[in-house]
Amino acid sequence: FMTETSDFVIGRHKTSNKHYDLVLGINGAVRHWIVPRDIPKKYGEKRIAIEEGRHAGFPQKGKDGQAAEDSWGKGIWEIWDEGSYEVEASSSIKLVIRPSGDRFRGRYLLLVPGWGRWTGKRLWIIEKIKER
């Protein structure tokens, strides 16, 4: 059983539609999901995560842990958590990760449910799951 370690950052994006941005480095690419409400913190909590696709890189840090002006869209982008994570399972519609950030830690499942595969933007579910 092989795991790989990669980096993540989660930003709290204060725009007219406040949300969190989950940004994962995966196999040399940067993938991005918008999580409208908040990041699940308790086991069994589920949230919608809207896949925004791939980016050229992680948000550039500016002053006070905020993204540099215009580097990650409009509004104020504050780093909510960052760190590394291990990939436990990966496919085109499922990702099980174990992040080790200050707030984003434990095991999480990112999954494209059947109804999320055929929408304009792929809709995922992010869920905090129990340890093995």
JSON list of N, CA and C in Angstrom, two decimals, residues 45-71:
[
{"chain": "A", "resi": 45, "resn": "GLU", "atom": "N", "xyz": [-20.14, 14.72, 8.52]},
{"chain": "A", "resi": 45, "resn": "GLU", "atom": "CA", "xyz": [-20.58, 15.97, 7.90]},
{"chain": "A", "resi": 45, "resn": "GLU", "atom": "C", "xyz": [-20.22, 15.96, 6.43]},
{"chain": "A", "resi": 46, "resn": "LYS", "atom": "N", "xyz": [-21.16, 16.38, 5.59]},
{"chain": "A", "resi": 46, "resn": "LYS", "atom": "CA", "xyz": [-20.95, 16.43, 4.14]},
{"chain": "A", "resi": 46, "resn": "LYS", "atom": "C", "xyz": [-21.22, 17.84, 3.65]},
{"chain": "A", "resi": 47, "resn": "ARG", "atom": "N", "xyz": [-20.47, 18.23, 2.65]},
{"chain": "A", "resi": 47, "resn": "ARG", "atom": "CA", "xyz": [-20.67, 19.52, 2.00]},
{"chain": "A", "resi": 47, "resn": "ARG", "atom": "C", "xyz": [-20.53, 19.33, 0.50]},
{"chain": "A", "resi": 48, "resn": "ILE", "atom": "N", "xyz": [-21.16, 20.19, -0.26]},
{"chain": "A", "resi": 48, "resn": "ILE", "atom": "CA", "xyz": [-20.95, 20.24, -1.71]},
{"chain": "A", "resi": 48, "resn": "ILE", "atom": "C", "xyz": [-19.58, 20.88, -1.94]},
{"chain": "A", "resi": 49, "resn": "ALA", "atom": "N", "xyz": [-18.85, 20.37, -2.92]},
{"chain": "A", "resi": 49, "resn": "ALA", "atom": "CA", "xyz": [-17.58, 20.95, -3.35]},
{"chain": "A", "resi": 49, "resn": "ALA", "atom": "C", "xyz": [-17.64, 21.05, -4.87]},
{"chain": "A", "resi": 50, "resn": "ILE", "atom": "N", "xyz": [-17.54, 22.25, -5.40]},
{"chain": "A", "resi": 50, "resn": "ILE", "atom": "CA", "xyz": [-17.68, 22.50, -6.83]},
{"chain": "A", "resi": 50, "resn": "ILE", "atom": "C", "xyz": [-16.29, 22.54, -7.44]},
{"chain": "A", "resi": 51, "resn": "GLU", "atom": "N", "xyz": [-16.01, 21.60, -8.33]},
{"chain": "A", "resi": 51, "resn": "GLU", "atom": "CA", "xyz": [-14.68, 21.54, -8.93]},
{"chain": "A", "resi": 51, "resn": "GLU", "atom": "C", "xyz": [-14.50, 22.70, -9.90]},
{"chain": "A", "resi": 52, "resn": "GLU", "atom": "N", "xyz": [-13.44, 23.46, -9.67]},
{"chain": "A", "resi": 52, "resn": "GLU", "atom": "CA", "xyz": [-13.12, 24.59, -10.53]},
{"chain": "A", "resi": 52, "resn": "GLU", "atom": "C", "xyz": [-12.01, 24.27, -11.51]},
{"chain": "A", "resi": 53, "resn": "GLY", "atom": "N", "xyz": [-11.54, 23.04, -11.48]},
{"chain": "A", "resi": 53, "resn": "GLY", "atom": "CA", "xyz": [-10.52, 22.65, -12.46]},
{"chain": "A", "resi": 53, "resn": "GLY", "atom": "C", "xyz": [-9.11, 22.83, -11.94]},
{"chain": "A", "resi": 54, "resn": "ARG", "atom": "N", "xyz": [-8.20, 22.93, -12.89]},
{"chain": "A", "resi": 54, "resn": "ARG", "atom": "CA", "xyz": [-6.77, 22.99, -12.58]},
{"chain": "A", "resi": 54, "resn": "ARG", "atom": "C", "xyz": [-6.28, 24.43, -12.69]},
{"chain": "A", "resi": 55, "resn": "HIS", "atom": "N", "xyz": [-5.26, 24.72, -11.91]},
{"chain": "A", "resi": 55, "resn": "HIS", "atom": "CA", "xyz": [-4.65, 26.05, -11.92]},
{"chain": "A", "resi": 55, "resn": "HIS", "atom": "C", "xyz": [-3.16, 25.91, -12.17]},
{"chain": "A", "resi": 56, "resn": "ALA", "atom": "N", "xyz": [-2.53, 27.02, -12.54]},
{"chain": "A", "resi": 56, "resn": "ALA", "atom": "CA", "xyz": [-1.10, 27.00, -12.80]},
{"chain": "A", "resi": 56, "resn": "ALA", "atom": "C", "xyz": [-0.30, 26.85, -11.51]},
{"chain": "A", "resi": 57, "resn": "GLY", "atom": "N", "xyz": [-0.85, 27.28, -10.39]},
{"chain": "A", "resi": 57, "resn": "GLY", "atom": "CA", "xyz": [-0.12, 27.19, -9.14]},
{"chain": "A", "resi": 57, "resn": "GLY", "atom": "C", "xyz": [-0.99, 27.55, -7.96]},
{"chain": "A", "resi": 58, "resn": "PHE", "atom": "N", "xyz": [-0.38, 27.48, -6.79]},
{"chain": "A", "resi": 58, "resn": "PHE", "atom": "CA", "xyz": [-1.08, 27.84, -5.56]},
{"chain": "A", "resi": 58, "resn": "PHE", "atom": "C", "xyz": [-1.24, 29.36, -5.50]},
{"chain": "A", "resi": 59, "resn": "PRO", "atom": "N", "xyz": [-2.21, 29.85, -4.73]},
{"chain": "A", "resi": 59, "resn": "PRO", "atom": "CA", "xyz": [-2.35, 31.30, -4.56]},
{"chain": "A", "resi": 59, "resn": "PRO", "atom": "C", "xyz": [-1.06, 31.90, -4.03]},
{"chain": "A", "resi": 60, "resn": "GLN", "atom": "N", "xyz": [-0.69, 33.06, -4.54]},
{"chain": "A", "resi": 60, "resn": "GLN", "atom": "CA", "xyz": [0.51, 33.74, -4.08]},
{"chain": "A", "resi": 60, "resn": "GLN", "atom": "C", "xyz": [0.20, 34.50, -2.79]},
{"chain": "A", "resi": 61, "resn": "LYS", "atom": "N", "xyz": [1.03, 34.28, -1.77]},
{"chain": "A", "resi": 61, "resn": "LYS", "atom": "CA", "xyz": [0.78, 34.93, -0.49]},
{"chain": "A", "resi": 61, "resn": "LYS", "atom": "C", "xyz": [1.18, 36.40, -0.55]},
{"chain": "A", "resi": 62, "resn": "GLY", "atom": "N", "xyz": [0.31, 37.21, -0.01]},
{"chain": "A", "resi": 62, "resn": "GLY", "atom": "CA", "xyz": [0.60, 38.62, 0.14]},
{"chain": "A", "resi": 62, "resn": "GLY", "atom": "C", "xyz": [0.79, 38.91, 1.62]},
{"chain": "A", "resi": 63, "resn": "LYS", "atom": "N", "xyz": [0.40, 40.09, 2.04]},
{"chain": "A", "resi": 63, "resn": "LYS", "atom": "CA", "xyz": [0.53, 40.48, 3.44]},
{"chain": "A", "resi": 63, "resn": "LYS", "atom": "C", "xyz": [-0.48, 39.76, 4.32]},
{"chain": "A", "resi": 64, "resn": "ASP", "atom": "N", "xyz": [-0.13, 39.50, 5.54]},
{"chain": "A", "resi": 64, "resn": "ASP", "atom": "CA", "xyz": [-1.04, 38.99, 6.57]},
{"chain": "A", "resi": 64, "resn": "ASP", "atom": "C", "xyz": [-1.74, 37.69, 6.19]},
{"chain": "A", "resi": 65, "resn": "GLY", "atom": "N", "xyz": [-1.07, 36.82, 5.44]},
{"chain": "A", "resi": 65, "resn": "GLY", "atom": "CA", "xyz": [-1.66, 35.54, 5.08]},
{"chain": "A", "resi": 65, "resn": "GLY", "atom": "C", "xyz": [-2.77, 35.64, 4.06]},
{"chain": "A", "resi": 66, "resn": "GLN", "atom": "N", "xyz": [-2.91, 36.80, 3.42]},
{"chain": "A", "resi": 66, "resn": "GLN", "atom": "CA", "xyz": [-3.93, 36.95, 2.38]},
{"chain": "A", "resi": 66, "resn": "GLN", "atom": "C", "xyz": [-3.28, 36.69, 1.03]},
{"chain": "A", "resi": 67, "resn": "ALA", "atom": "N", "xyz": [-4.09, 36.29, 0.06]},
{"chain": "A", "resi": 67, "resn": "ALA", "atom": "CA", "xyz": [-3.58, 36.11, -1.29]},
{"chain": "A", "resi": 67, "resn": "ALA", "atom": "C", "xyz": [-3.20, 37.48, -1.84]},
{"chain": "A", "resi": 68, "resn": "ALA", "atom": "N", "xyz": [-2.14, 37.50, -2.62]},
{"chain": "A", "resi": 68, "resn": "ALA", "atom": "CA", "xyz": [-1.71, 38.75, -3.23]},
{"chain": "A", "resi": 68, "resn": "ALA", "atom": "C", "xyz": [-2.82, 39.29, -4.13]},
{"chain": "A", "resi": 69, "resn": "GLU", "atom": "N", "xyz": [-2.88, 40.59, -4.25]},
{"chain": "A", "resi": 69, "resn": "GLU", "atom": "CA", "xyz": [-3.92, 41.25, -5.05]},
{"chain": "A", "resi": 69, "resn": "GLU", "atom": "C", "xyz": [-4.04, 40.60, -6.43]},
{"chain": "A", "resi": 70, "resn": "ASP", "atom": "N", "xyz": [-5.25, 40.23, -6.81]},
{"chain": "A", "resi": 70, "resn": "ASP", "atom": "CA", "xyz": [-5.57, 39.68, -8.13]},
{"chain": "A", "resi": 70, "resn": "ASP", "atom": "C", "xyz": [-4.96, 38.32, -8.43]},
{"chain": "A", "resi": 71, "resn": "SER", "atom": "N", "xyz": [-4.35, 37.64, -7.44]},
{"chain": "A", "resi": 71, "resn": "SER", "atom": "CA", "xyz": [-3.75, 36.34, -7.75]},
{"chain": "A", "resi": 71, "resn": "SER", "atom": "C", "xyz": [-4.76, 35.21, -7.68]}
]
